[in-house]
């Protein structure tokens, strides 16, 4: 008697293309990066350094965290930038989504378009706009405005003034990145709100629910999945983002170290000759960043109750 052939799960047919792309563009580079982190590779001299295996890069990073004041600025900047911007992105996106959901459509649509402009604007153009806004001479938009109003007598170098650092540089980084992140949260939360059955809202209004009661007891409880998604996505995104920050630092709008995050340090260390062009050390720093991101992502999922939401619903069917 011939045994029946094992059936292949049809889901694999749809998953294979995505899994292949993940393997090529994430898993393979990740393992290559981990390997490079154990080599003294610098100046892209692969033939000379790629054969050596050492833990020197990790020992050096630990030493830098403890004793290097410049790298200490990078660590402190990351510790301030990520949680503060994350808080603004999630709560700001939620507030904007709720506000535009409760508005009349004639007002809501242009408001949503206005807030999504930072995300639609090319990175270089968006960064250039903020560069001129915080420019440290009299031609800077902010300085010009404050001088015309009589609030300041002379221009302020907002991102580099020793009397204002580090909070002035950190504030610029948060503002520039938060406006982009808030629009992402607004789009996700607003689309989720639009999927809530109108009957739930109408019934609550008929029962006399105020706007605050409607938001607290009807709308926000149905956004739990989207809150988890936006929070974890934004957390991992903020840990690895550096494009806007790179341009602002490169153009001198913010301080070289007080304006640099860990992700930007990895990029500069690997590709910028001014920072030493040490690919082995950069790979070690990137590997640690991946570990930190993975741990924080799991902690965020646990705190937000992801496991509980994935469990079987209570009650009998």
Coordinates of C-alpha atoms in Angstrom, one line a residue:
X1 CA 0.0 0.0 0.0
X2 CA 1.5 3.3 -1.1
X3 CA 1.8 5.9 1.6
X4 CA 0.1 9.3 0.8
X5 CA 2.6 12.0 -0.2
X6 CA 3.1 14.7 2.4
X7 CA 1.2 17.9 1.5
X8 CA 3.2 21.1 1.3
X9 CA 1.6 23.9 3.3
X10 CA 0.2 26.3 0.7
X11 CA 1.3 29.3 2.8
X12 CA 4.9 28.5 2.0
X13 CA 4.2 29.3 -1.6
X14 CA 3.4 32.9 -0.7
X15 CA 6.0 33.2 2.1
X16 CA 9.0 32.0 0.1
X17 CA 9.5 35.2 -1.9
X18 CA 9.4 37.4 1.2
X19 CA 11.6 34.9 3.2
X20 CA 14.1 34.9 0.3
X21 CA 14.4 38.7 0.3
X22 CA 14.7 38.7 4.1
X23 CA 17.5 36.2 3.9
X24 CA 19.4 38.1 1.1
X25 CA 19.0 41.6 2.4
X26 CA 18.9 41.1 6.2
X27 CA 20.1 37.7 7.5
X28 CA 23.2 37.4 5.2
X29 CA 24.3 41.1 5.8
X30 CA 23.7 40.6 9.6
X31 CA 26.0 37.6 9.8
X32 CA 28.6 39.3 7.6
X33 CA 28.4 42.3 10.0
X34 CA 28.8 40.1 13.0
X35 CA 31.9 38.5 11.4
X36 CA 33.4 41.8 10.5
X37 CA 32.9 43.0 14.1
X38 CA 35.4 40.3 15.2
X39 CA 38.1 41.6 12.7
X40 CA 40.3 44.8 12.9
X41 CA 39.1 45.9 9.4
X42 CA 39.7 49.5 8.6
X43 CA 40.0 51.7 5.5
X44 CA 38.3 48.8 3.6
X45 CA 41.6 47.0 3.5
X46 CA 39.9 43.6 3.3
X47 CA 43.0 41.6 2.1
X48 CA 45.0 42.7 5.1
X49 CA 42.5 42.6 8.0
X50 CA 39.6 40.3 7.1
X51 CA 41.5 37.0 8.1
X52 CA 42.2 38.1 11.7
X53 CA 39.6 37.3 14.4
X54 CA 39.7 39.2 17.7
X55 CA 37.4 40.6 20.4
X56 CA 39.3 43.8 20.5
X57 CA 36.5 45.9 19.0
X58 CA 34.1 44.9 21.7
X59 CA 36.7 45.5 24.4
X60 CA 37.4 48.9 22.9
X61 CA 33.7 49.8 22.8
X62 CA 33.3 49.0 26.5
X63 CA 36.3 51.1 27.3
X64 CA 35.0 54.0 25.2
X65 CA 31.6 53.8 26.9
X66 CA 33.3 54.1 30.3
X67 CA 36.1 56.6 29.6
X68 CA 35.8 58.3 26.2
X69 CA 33.9 61.7 26.7
X70 CA 33.2 62.0 23.0
X71 CA 31.6 58.6 22.8
X72 CA 29.8 59.3 26.1
X73 CA 28.1 62.3 24.3
X74 CA 26.9 59.9 21.6
X75 CA 25.5 57.5 24.2
X76 CA 23.7 60.2 26.2
X77 CA 22.3 61.7 23.0
X78 CA 20.9 58.3 22.0
X79 CA 19.4 57.8 25.5
X80 CA 17.6 61.2 25.3
X81 CA 16.7 61.1 21.6
X82 CA 15.0 57.7 21.4
X83 CA 12.6 57.7 24.3
X84 CA 11.6 61.4 24.0
X85 CA 11.0 61.2 20.3
X86 CA 9.2 57.9 20.7
X87 CA 6.8 59.4 23.2
X88 CA 6.0 62.3 21.0
X89 CA 5.6 60.2 17.9
X90 CA 3.1 57.7 19.5
X91 CA 1.1 60.2 21.6
X92 CA 1.3 62.9 19.0
X93 CA 0.2 60.6 16.3
X94 CA -2.7 59.3 18.4
X95 CA -3.8 62.8 19.4
X96 CA -3.7 63.9 15.7
X97 CA -5.6 60.9 14.5
X98 CA -8.4 61.3 17.2
X99 CA -8.6 65.1 16.5
X100 CA -8.9 64.6 12.7
X101 CA -11.4 61.7 13.2
X102 CA -13.7 63.9 15.2
X103 CA -13.4 66.9 12.9
X104 CA -15.7 67.6 10.0
X105 CA -14.2 66.0 6.8
X106 CA -13.8 69.5 5.1
X107 CA -11.4 70.4 7.9
X108 CA -10.0 67.0 8.6
X109 CA -8.7 66.3 5.1
X110 CA -6.5 69.4 4.7
X111 CA -5.2 68.9 8.3
X112 CA -4.1 65.4 7.5
X113 CA -2.4 66.5 4.3
X114 CA -0.6 69.3 6.1
X115 CA 0.8 66.9 8.7
X116 CA 1.9 64.3 6.3
X117 CA 3.9 66.8 4.2
X118 CA 7.1 66.2 6.3
X119 CA 7.0 62.5 5.4
X120 CA 6.4 63.2 1.7
X121 CA 9.2 65.8 1.5
X122 CA 12.6 64.5 0.3
X123 CA 15.1 64.0 3.2
X124 CA 17.6 66.6 1.8
X125 CA 14.9 69.2 1.2
X126 CA 13.3 68.6 4.6
X127 CA 16.7 68.8 6.4
X128 CA 17.7 71.9 4.4
X129 CA 14.6 73.6 5.6
X130 CA 15.5 73.0 9.3
X131 CA 19.1 73.9 8.6
X132 CA 18.1 77.4 7.5
X133 CA 15.5 77.6 10.3
X134 CA 18.1 77.0 13.1
X135 CA 21.0 78.7 11.2
X136 CA 23.3 80.3 13.7
X137 CA 23.7 83.8 12.1
X138 CA 21.2 86.6 11.5
X139 CA 19.9 85.1 8.3
X140 CA 18.6 82.0 10.2
X141 CA 14.8 82.0 10.2
X142 CA 14.5 81.6 14.0
X143 CA 17.1 84.2 14.8
X144 CA 15.7 86.6 12.4
X145 CA 12.2 86.2 13.8
X146 CA 13.3 86.5 17.5
X147 CA 15.5 89.6 16.7
X148 CA 12.6 91.3 14.9
X149 CA 10.4 90.7 17.9
X150 CA 13.1 92.1 20.2
X151 CA 13.5 88.8 22.2
X152 CA 17.2 88.5 21.4
X153 CA 19.8 91.1 20.6
X154 CA 22.2 89.0 18.6
X155 CA 22.0 85.7 16.7
X156 CA 22.2 82.4 18.7
X157 CA 24.0 79.4 17.4
X158 CA 21.3 77.1 18.5
X159 CA 22.9 73.7 17.8
X160 CA 26.4 74.6 18.9
X161 CA 26.4 77.2 21.6
X162 CA 28.2 75.8 24.6
X163 CA 25.9 77.6 27.0
X164 CA 22.9 75.8 25.4
X165 CA 24.3 72.4 24.8
X166 CA 23.4 69.6 25.0
X167 CA 19.6 70.3 25.3
X168 CA 19.6 72.7 22.3
X169 CA 21.1 70.1 20.0
X170 CA 18.8 67.4 21.4
X171 CA 15.7 69.6 20.9
X172 CA 16.6 70.2 17.3
X173 CA 17.0 66.4 16.7
X174 CA 13.7 65.6 18.4
X175 CA 11.7 68.3 16.5
X176 CA 13.1 67.3 13.1
X177 CA 12.4 63.6 13.6
X178 CA 9.2 63.9 15.6
X179 CA 7.4 65.7 12.8
X180 CA 8.1 62.9 10.5
X181 CA 7.2 60.2 13.0
X182 CA 4.0 61.8 14.1
X183 CA 2.6 61.7 10.6
X184 CA 3.3 58.0 10.4
X185 CA 1.4 57.4 13.7
X186 CA -1.5 59.6 12.5
X187 CA -1.9 57.7 9.3
X188 CA -2.0 54.3 11.1
X189 CA -4.3 55.4 13.9
X190 CA -6.6 57.3 11.6
X191 CA -7.1 54.3 9.3
X192 CA -7.8 52.1 12.3
X193 CA -10.4 54.6 13.6
X194 CA -12.1 54.6 10.3
X195 CA -12.5 50.8 10.4
X196 CA -14.5 51.0 13.7
X197 CA -18.2 50.3 13.0
X198 CA -20.1 53.5 13.0
X199 CA -22.9 51.8 15.0
X200 CA -20.6 51.7 18.1
X201 CA -20.1 55.4 18.0
X202 CA -23.7 56.2 17.2
X203 CA -24.9 54.0 20.1
X204 CA -22.5 55.7 22.5
X205 CA -23.7 59.1 21.5
X206 CA -27.3 58.0 21.9
X207 CA -26.5 56.8 25.4
X208 CA -25.2 60.3 26.2
X209 CA -21.4 59.7 26.0
X210 CA -19.3 62.8 25.9
X211 CA -16.4 63.2 23.5
X212 CA -13.9 62.3 26.2
X213 CA -15.9 59.2 27.2
X214 CA -16.2 58.2 23.6
X215 CA -12.4 58.5 23.1
X216 CA -11.6 56.7 26.4
X217 CA -14.1 53.8 26.4
X218 CA -14.8 53.2 22.7
X219 CA -12.1 54.5 20.4
X220 CA -8.7 53.9 22.2
X221 CA -9.6 50.4 23.4
X222 CA -10.0 49.4 19.8
X223 CA -6.6 50.7 18.9
X224 CA -4.6 48.3 21.1
X225 CA -3.1 46.4 18.1
X226 CA -2.2 49.6 16.3
X227 CA -0.6 51.1 19.5
X228 CA 1.7 48.1 19.8
X229 CA 2.6 48.2 16.1
X230 CA 3.3 51.9 16.0
X231 CA 5.3 51.8 19.3
X232 CA 7.5 48.9 18.4
X233 CA 8.0 50.1 14.8
X234 CA 8.9 53.6 15.9
X235 CA 11.2 52.3 18.7
X236 CA 13.2 50.2 16.2
X237 CA 13.1 53.0 13.6
X238 CA 14.4 55.6 16.0
X239 CA 17.3 53.4 17.2
X240 CA 18.5 53.0 13.6
X241 CA 17.6 56.3 12.0
X242 CA 20.4 58.7 11.0
X243 CA 19.6 60.3 7.6
X244 CA 18.2 63.7 8.8
X245 CA 20.7 63.8 11.7
X246 CA 23.6 63.1 9.4
X247 CA 22.8 66.1 7.2
X248 CA 22.3 68.4 10.1
X249 CA 25.6 67.4 11.6
X250 CA 27.4 67.5 8.3
X251 CA 26.2 71.0 7.6
X252 CA 27.2 72.2 11.1
X253 CA 23.6 72.9 12.3
X254 CA 24.1 70.8 15.4
X255 CA 27.2 69.8 17.4
X256 CA 29.3 66.9 16.1
X257 CA 28.9 64.7 19.2
X258 CA 26.0 66.1 21.1
X259 CA 24.0 65.9 17.8
X260 CA 25.1 62.3 16.9
X261 CA 23.2 59.2 17.8
X262 CA 24.6 55.6 18.1
X263 CA 23.3 54.8 14.6
X264 CA 25.0 57.8 13.1
X265 CA 28.2 56.9 14.9
X266 CA 28.1 53.5 13.2
X267 CA 27.7 55.1 9.8
X268 CA 30.4 57.7 10.3
X269 CA 32.8 55.2 11.7
X270 CA 32.4 52.9 8.7
X271 CA 32.2 55.4 5.9
X272 CA 33.6 58.8 7.0
X273 CA 37.4 59.3 6.8
X274 CA 37.1 62.1 9.4
X275 CA 35.8 59.6 11.9
X276 CA 38.6 57.0 11.2
X277 CA 37.0 54.7 8.7
X278 CA 37.1 51.7 11.0
X279 CA 34.7 49.1 9.7
X280 CA 35.4 46.5 12.4
X281 CA 34.6 48.9 15.2
X282 CA 31.5 50.2 13.3
X283 CA 30.3 46.6 12.8
X284 CA 30.7 45.8 16.5
X285 CA 28.7 49.0 17.4
X286 CA 26.1 47.9 14.9
X287 CA 25.8 44.4 16.3
X288 CA 25.3 45.8 19.8
X289 CA 22.6 48.1 18.5
X290 CA 20.8 45.1 16.9
X291 CA 20.9 43.3 20.3
X292 CA 19.7 46.4 22.1
X293 CA 16.9 46.8 19.6
X294 CA 15.8 43.2 19.8
X295 CA 15.7 43.3 23.6
X296 CA 13.9 46.6 23.8
X297 CA 11.4 45.3 21.2
X298 CA 10.6 42.2 23.2
X299 CA 10.3 44.2 26.4
X300 CA 7.9 46.7 24.6
X301 CA 5.8 43.8 23.4
X302 CA 5.6 42.3 26.9
X303 CA 4.7 45.6 28.5
X304 CA 2.0 46.3 25.9
X305 CA 0.4 42.9 26.5
X306 CA 1.1 41.3 23.1
X307 CA 1.2 37.8 24.5
X308 CA -2.1 38.3 26.3
X309 CA -3.7 39.6 23.1
X310 CA -2.5 36.6 21.1
X311 CA -4.0 34.2 23.6
X312 CA -7.3 32.3 23.2
X313 CA -10.3 34.5 24.0
X314 CA -12.1 33.7 27.2
X315 CA -15.6 32.2 27.3
X316 CA -17.3 29.4 25.4
X317 CA -18.3 29.5 21.8

